[in-house]
């Protein structure tokens, strides 16, 4: 058998600032040319494991280790981070954090310049790496001119140019639209096959990574390896669900239908899944087994956008003739590729930008001329990163900040803040510093600081970005609870699971235009619309087709309704 290119032997690591180890007794061998998915909930040790492999531990993040870790024949703790970087190339979650050059070509060439490679050889190596990842036409571009997917490719080229043996991807899909994420997985798969590079992928979005096959899934839990199995084997166990990792939706649907899953059925991908006639009949019987729920009563229109046009420059239009209405109490997704105009729309609604033409009505009144402060009393906006919104040290003070000039007495402010903190599940922490909270709790603080103003509408930009399934569910169930209290919720998201599970309706944008206003299930069962808007069809659509169920969107909706019932009532 081959010698492992990465080998952990009874390896334990504890950060200097922590009381307990983050990794315990790790035994793991990874062989040359393998593609491994490292999965696990937040805090399970995935990123720490990766940082040990690429040398960030102990060189950037000091601590104590025991046991042995070898990387490409080197004992990691005895080598410099520079020596390890010659074997391990890391592509970060946020490509912007890796850019150094003023142009794409300069950025790719950075490692070669450090090695004093002659110009002629450098140009040839840069051209080869750029062609490998498909950015050869963008060598003269500045990195900020690229899309999210293109930035990811440039980051990859920047590590490939050094002919590394191991590629380490830290949540490569987190900031990409669904189509770009799909293309990234395809690109990683192609490069791994063409170069025989060893690939490690750390990612929460299991189903998206499994769009292309991986050799093994290493499941981390509480600093230990809970499983190290082939995907077909692991997906037939309850280990993923117990660890708080969302299994592929089509597998959950099969289980609801009573279909027994075995490794022989090759369940790792809906296209390779070996379904018997009896299995297909079980799925059809489950689909027809319950009537569709009655639609909720229609509420009055709350927000109305009419013929909205906007451009950041006179010669370039960002939004063109956008019109839609949102009813009171709705929960709606806004989706589309990066740069489609989603965030610009939210800025116009909140008053951060003024439209070139068109109008925005709230409860039938045109608010186009209202100030940001006037709108903030009824329309709340929550940014993707809570750290960009928080300005106070203490939680209570942060939530109370918006009421500073409201004219309320100190007692009234306290009452209002405490009531909001209770709704948001933050009351026990009211006297804590914000810095002591987790990312998900900070997200709740920012929502509380908006909610305390009593808005009719809350707009959230990527509410679950970078969250594992447990934290994702906590945030979304919390938002669903607010929605149940009558707050209208609009969410900008790249997460198709979120759109499908929580928002009955989706507004789909492409190139500054609203191209669809349909049910979420209908959007994700329309291949033409999916391609136009850079979305990704749900695996439930594929399963419906495999089982001969028409229309597929009715099957998808049946799953969403049933899954909601199971999670709420455990039936």
mmCIF file of N, CA and C in Angstrom, residues 166-215:
data_model
loop_
_atom_site.group_PDB
_atom_site.id
_atom_site.type_symbol
_atom_site.label_atom_id
_atom_site.label_comp_id
_atom_site.label_asym_id
_atom_site.label_seq_id
_atom_site.Cartn_x
_atom_site.Cartn_y
_atom_site.Cartn_z
ATOM 1 N N UNK A 166 -0.689 18.861 -1.950
ATOM 2 C CA UNK A 166 -1.921 18.791 -1.163
ATOM 3 C C UNK A 166 -2.667 20.112 -1.304
ATOM 4 N N UNK A 167 -3.957 20.051 -1.635
ATOM 5 C CA UNK A 167 -4.807 21.237 -1.697
ATOM 6 C C UNK A 167 -5.830 21.164 -0.570
ATOM 7 N N UNK A 168 -5.872 22.216 0.235
ATOM 8 C CA UNK A 168 -6.767 22.278 1.381
ATOM 9 C C UNK A 168 -7.765 23.407 1.174
ATOM 10 N N UNK A 169 -9.048 23.081 1.129
ATOM 11 C CA UNK A 169 -10.104 24.069 0.905
ATOM 12 C C UNK A 169 -10.902 24.260 2.195
ATOM 13 N N UNK A 170 -10.914 25.497 2.701
ATOM 14 C CA UNK A 170 -11.649 25.809 3.927
ATOM 15 C C UNK A 170 -12.977 26.462 3.554
ATOM 16 N N UNK A 171 -14.063 25.706 3.606
ATOM 17 C CA UNK A 171 -15.413 26.156 3.254
ATOM 18 C C UNK A 171 -15.427 26.928 1.937
ATOM 19 N N UNK A 172 -15.084 26.272 0.840
ATOM 20 C CA UNK A 172 -14.987 26.970 -0.445
ATOM 21 C C UNK A 172 -16.314 27.461 -0.994
ATOM 22 N N UNK A 173 -17.451 26.967 -0.461
ATOM 23 C CA UNK A 173 -18.755 27.324 -1.024
ATOM 24 C C UNK A 173 -19.464 28.432 -0.247
ATOM 25 N N UNK A 174 -18.892 28.857 0.880
ATOM 26 C CA UNK A 174 -19.630 29.722 1.819
ATOM 27 C C UNK A 174 -20.110 31.029 1.204
ATOM 28 N N UNK A 175 -19.307 31.653 0.333
ATOM 29 C CA UNK A 175 -19.672 32.976 -0.184
ATOM 30 C C UNK A 175 -20.072 32.967 -1.651
ATOM 31 N N UNK A 176 -20.375 31.790 -2.189
ATOM 32 C CA UNK A 176 -20.667 31.676 -3.615
ATOM 33 C C UNK A 176 -22.148 31.444 -3.860
ATOM 34 N N UNK A 177 -22.638 31.947 -5.012
ATOM 35 C CA UNK A 177 -24.005 31.607 -5.392
ATOM 36 C C UNK A 177 -24.042 30.127 -5.770
ATOM 37 N N UNK A 178 -25.227 29.504 -5.795
ATOM 38 C CA UNK A 178 -25.307 28.056 -5.999
ATOM 39 C C UNK A 178 -24.614 27.560 -7.263
ATOM 40 N N UNK A 179 -24.764 28.277 -8.380
ATOM 41 C CA UNK A 179 -24.141 27.829 -9.630
ATOM 42 C C UNK A 179 -22.623 27.911 -9.537
ATOM 43 N N UNK A 180 -22.104 29.005 -8.942
ATOM 44 C CA UNK A 180 -20.659 29.140 -8.782
ATOM 45 C C UNK A 180 -20.121 28.071 -7.833
ATOM 46 N N UNK A 181 -20.903 27.725 -6.813
ATOM 47 C CA UNK A 181 -20.508 26.650 -5.899
ATOM 48 C C UNK A 181 -20.422 25.313 -6.626
ATOM 49 N N UNK A 182 -21.406 25.059 -7.462
ATOM 50 C CA UNK A 182 -21.414 23.824 -8.257
ATOM 51 C C UNK A 182 -20.200 23.781 -9.189
ATOM 52 N N UNK A 183 -19.899 24.904 -9.826
ATOM 53 C CA UNK A 183 -18.739 24.971 -10.726
ATOM 54 C C UNK A 183 -17.434 24.800 -9.956
ATOM 55 N N UNK A 184 -17.384 25.314 -8.724
ATOM 56 C CA UNK A 184 -16.183 25.162 -7.900
ATOM 57 C C UNK A 184 -15.929 23.699 -7.575
ATOM 58 N N UNK A 185 -16.989 22.970 -7.207
ATOM 59 C CA UNK A 185 -16.841 21.543 -6.913
ATOM 60 C C UNK A 185 -16.393 20.789 -8.162
ATOM 61 N N UNK A 186 -16.954 21.149 -9.318
ATOM 62 C CA UNK A 186 -16.544 20.508 -10.572
ATOM 63 C C UNK A 186 -15.082 20.817 -10.899
ATOM 64 N N UNK A 187 -14.663 22.071 -10.629
ATOM 65 C CA UNK A 187 -13.278 22.475 -10.885
ATOM 66 C C UNK A 187 -12.317 21.711 -9.975
ATOM 67 N N UNK A 188 -12.636 21.623 -8.696
ATOM 68 C CA UNK A 188 -11.789 20.879 -7.753
ATOM 69 C C UNK A 188 -11.664 19.432 -8.204
ATOM 70 N N UNK A 189 -12.780 18.848 -8.630
ATOM 71 C CA UNK A 189 -12.783 17.458 -9.078
ATOM 72 C C UNK A 189 -11.892 17.283 -10.315
ATOM 73 N N UNK A 190 -12.005 18.195 -11.265
ATOM 74 C CA UNK A 190 -11.212 18.085 -12.500
ATOM 75 C C UNK A 190 -9.724 18.239 -12.220
ATOM 76 N N UNK A 191 -9.374 19.235 -11.404
ATOM 77 C CA UNK A 191 -7.958 19.457 -11.099
ATOM 78 C C UNK A 191 -7.372 18.266 -10.344
ATOM 79 N N UNK A 192 -8.152 17.708 -9.423
ATOM 80 C CA UNK A 192 -7.661 16.550 -8.670
ATOM 81 C C UNK A 192 -7.383 15.369 -9.600
ATOM 82 N N UNK A 193 -8.244 15.182 -10.586
ATOM 83 C CA UNK A 193 -8.056 14.067 -11.521
ATOM 84 C C UNK A 193 -6.898 14.328 -12.488
ATOM 85 N N UNK A 194 -6.769 15.570 -12.950
ATOM 86 C CA UNK A 194 -5.721 15.887 -13.925
ATOM 87 C C UNK A 194 -4.329 15.921 -13.303
ATOM 88 N N UNK A 195 -4.239 16.348 -12.044
ATOM 89 C CA UNK A 195 -2.925 16.521 -11.417
ATOM 90 C C UNK A 195 -2.615 15.466 -10.362
ATOM 91 N N UNK A 196 -3.602 14.641 -10.004
ATOM 92 C CA UNK A 196 -3.458 13.631 -8.957
ATOM 93 C C UNK A 196 -3.052 14.249 -7.621
ATOM 94 N N UNK A 197 -3.486 15.490 -7.410
ATOM 95 C CA UNK A 197 -3.226 16.180 -6.140
ATOM 96 C C UNK A 197 -4.127 15.601 -5.052
ATOM 97 N N UNK A 198 -3.616 15.551 -3.835
ATOM 98 C CA UNK A 198 -4.444 15.163 -2.694
ATOM 99 C C UNK A 198 -5.308 16.365 -2.297
ATOM 100 N N UNK A 199 -6.606 16.150 -2.130
ATOM 101 C CA UNK A 199 -7.543 17.248 -1.868
ATOM 102 C C UNK A 199 -8.285 17.007 -0.550
ATOM 103 N N UNK A 200 -8.276 18.042 0.304
ATOM 104 C CA UNK A 200 -9.062 18.026 1.535
ATOM 105 C C UNK A 200 -10.054 19.187 1.476
ATOM 106 N N UNK A 201 -11.334 18.889 1.710
ATOM 107 C CA UNK A 201 -12.378 19.910 1.667
ATOM 108 C C UNK A 201 -13.075 19.958 3.021
ATOM 109 N N UNK A 202 -13.039 21.132 3.657
ATOM 110 C CA UNK A 202 -13.802 21.359 4.891
ATOM 111 C C UNK A 202 -15.050 22.127 4.496
ATOM 112 N N UNK A 203 -16.228 21.581 4.767
ATOM 113 C CA UNK A 203 -17.452 22.227 4.287
ATOM 114 C C UNK A 203 -18.664 21.740 5.071
ATOM 115 N N UNK A 204 -19.584 22.693 5.389
ATOM 116 C CA UNK A 204 -20.855 22.343 6.031
ATOM 117 C C UNK A 204 -21.841 21.769 5.024
ATOM 118 N N UNK A 205 -21.759 22.229 3.779
ATOM 119 C CA UNK A 205 -22.790 21.897 2.782
ATOM 120 C C UNK A 205 -22.466 20.550 2.131
ATOM 121 N N UNK A 206 -22.793 19.495 2.865
ATOM 122 C CA UNK A 206 -22.453 18.125 2.477
ATOM 123 C C UNK A 206 -22.999 17.753 1.105
ATOM 124 N N UNK A 207 -24.277 18.016 0.890
ATOM 125 C CA UNK A 207 -24.910 17.618 -0.367
ATOM 126 C C UNK A 207 -24.263 18.313 -1.557
ATOM 127 N N UNK A 208 -23.864 19.564 -1.386
ATOM 128 C CA UNK A 208 -23.242 20.298 -2.488
ATOM 129 C C UNK A 208 -21.858 19.745 -2.822
ATOM 130 N N UNK A 209 -21.088 19.373 -1.803
ATOM 131 C CA UNK A 209 -19.765 18.784 -2.054
ATOM 132 C C UNK A 209 -19.905 17.442 -2.761
ATOM 133 N N UNK A 210 -20.918 16.671 -2.400
ATOM 134 C CA UNK A 210 -21.105 15.340 -2.984
ATOM 135 C C UNK A 210 -21.656 15.397 -4.406
ATOM 136 N N UNK A 211 -21.771 16.606 -4.969
ATOM 137 C CA UNK A 211 -22.101 16.734 -6.389
ATOM 138 C C UNK A 211 -21.066 15.990 -7.228
ATOM 139 N N UNK A 212 -19.832 15.945 -6.750
ATOM 140 C CA UNK A 212 -18.788 15.111 -7.345
ATOM 141 C C UNK A 212 -18.268 14.175 -6.260
ATOM 142 N N UNK A 213 -17.872 12.984 -6.647
ATOM 143 C CA UNK A 213 -17.542 11.949 -5.670
ATOM 144 C C UNK A 213 -16.317 12.308 -4.839
ATOM 145 N N UNK A 214 -16.310 11.872 -3.598
ATOM 146 C CA UNK A 214 -15.135 11.946 -2.736
ATOM 147 C C UNK A 214 -14.812 10.523 -2.288
ATOM 148 N N UNK A 215 -13.567 10.296 -1.920
ATOM 149 C CA UNK A 215 -13.155 8.942 -1.530
ATOM 150 C C UNK A 215 -13.654 8.583 -0.140
#
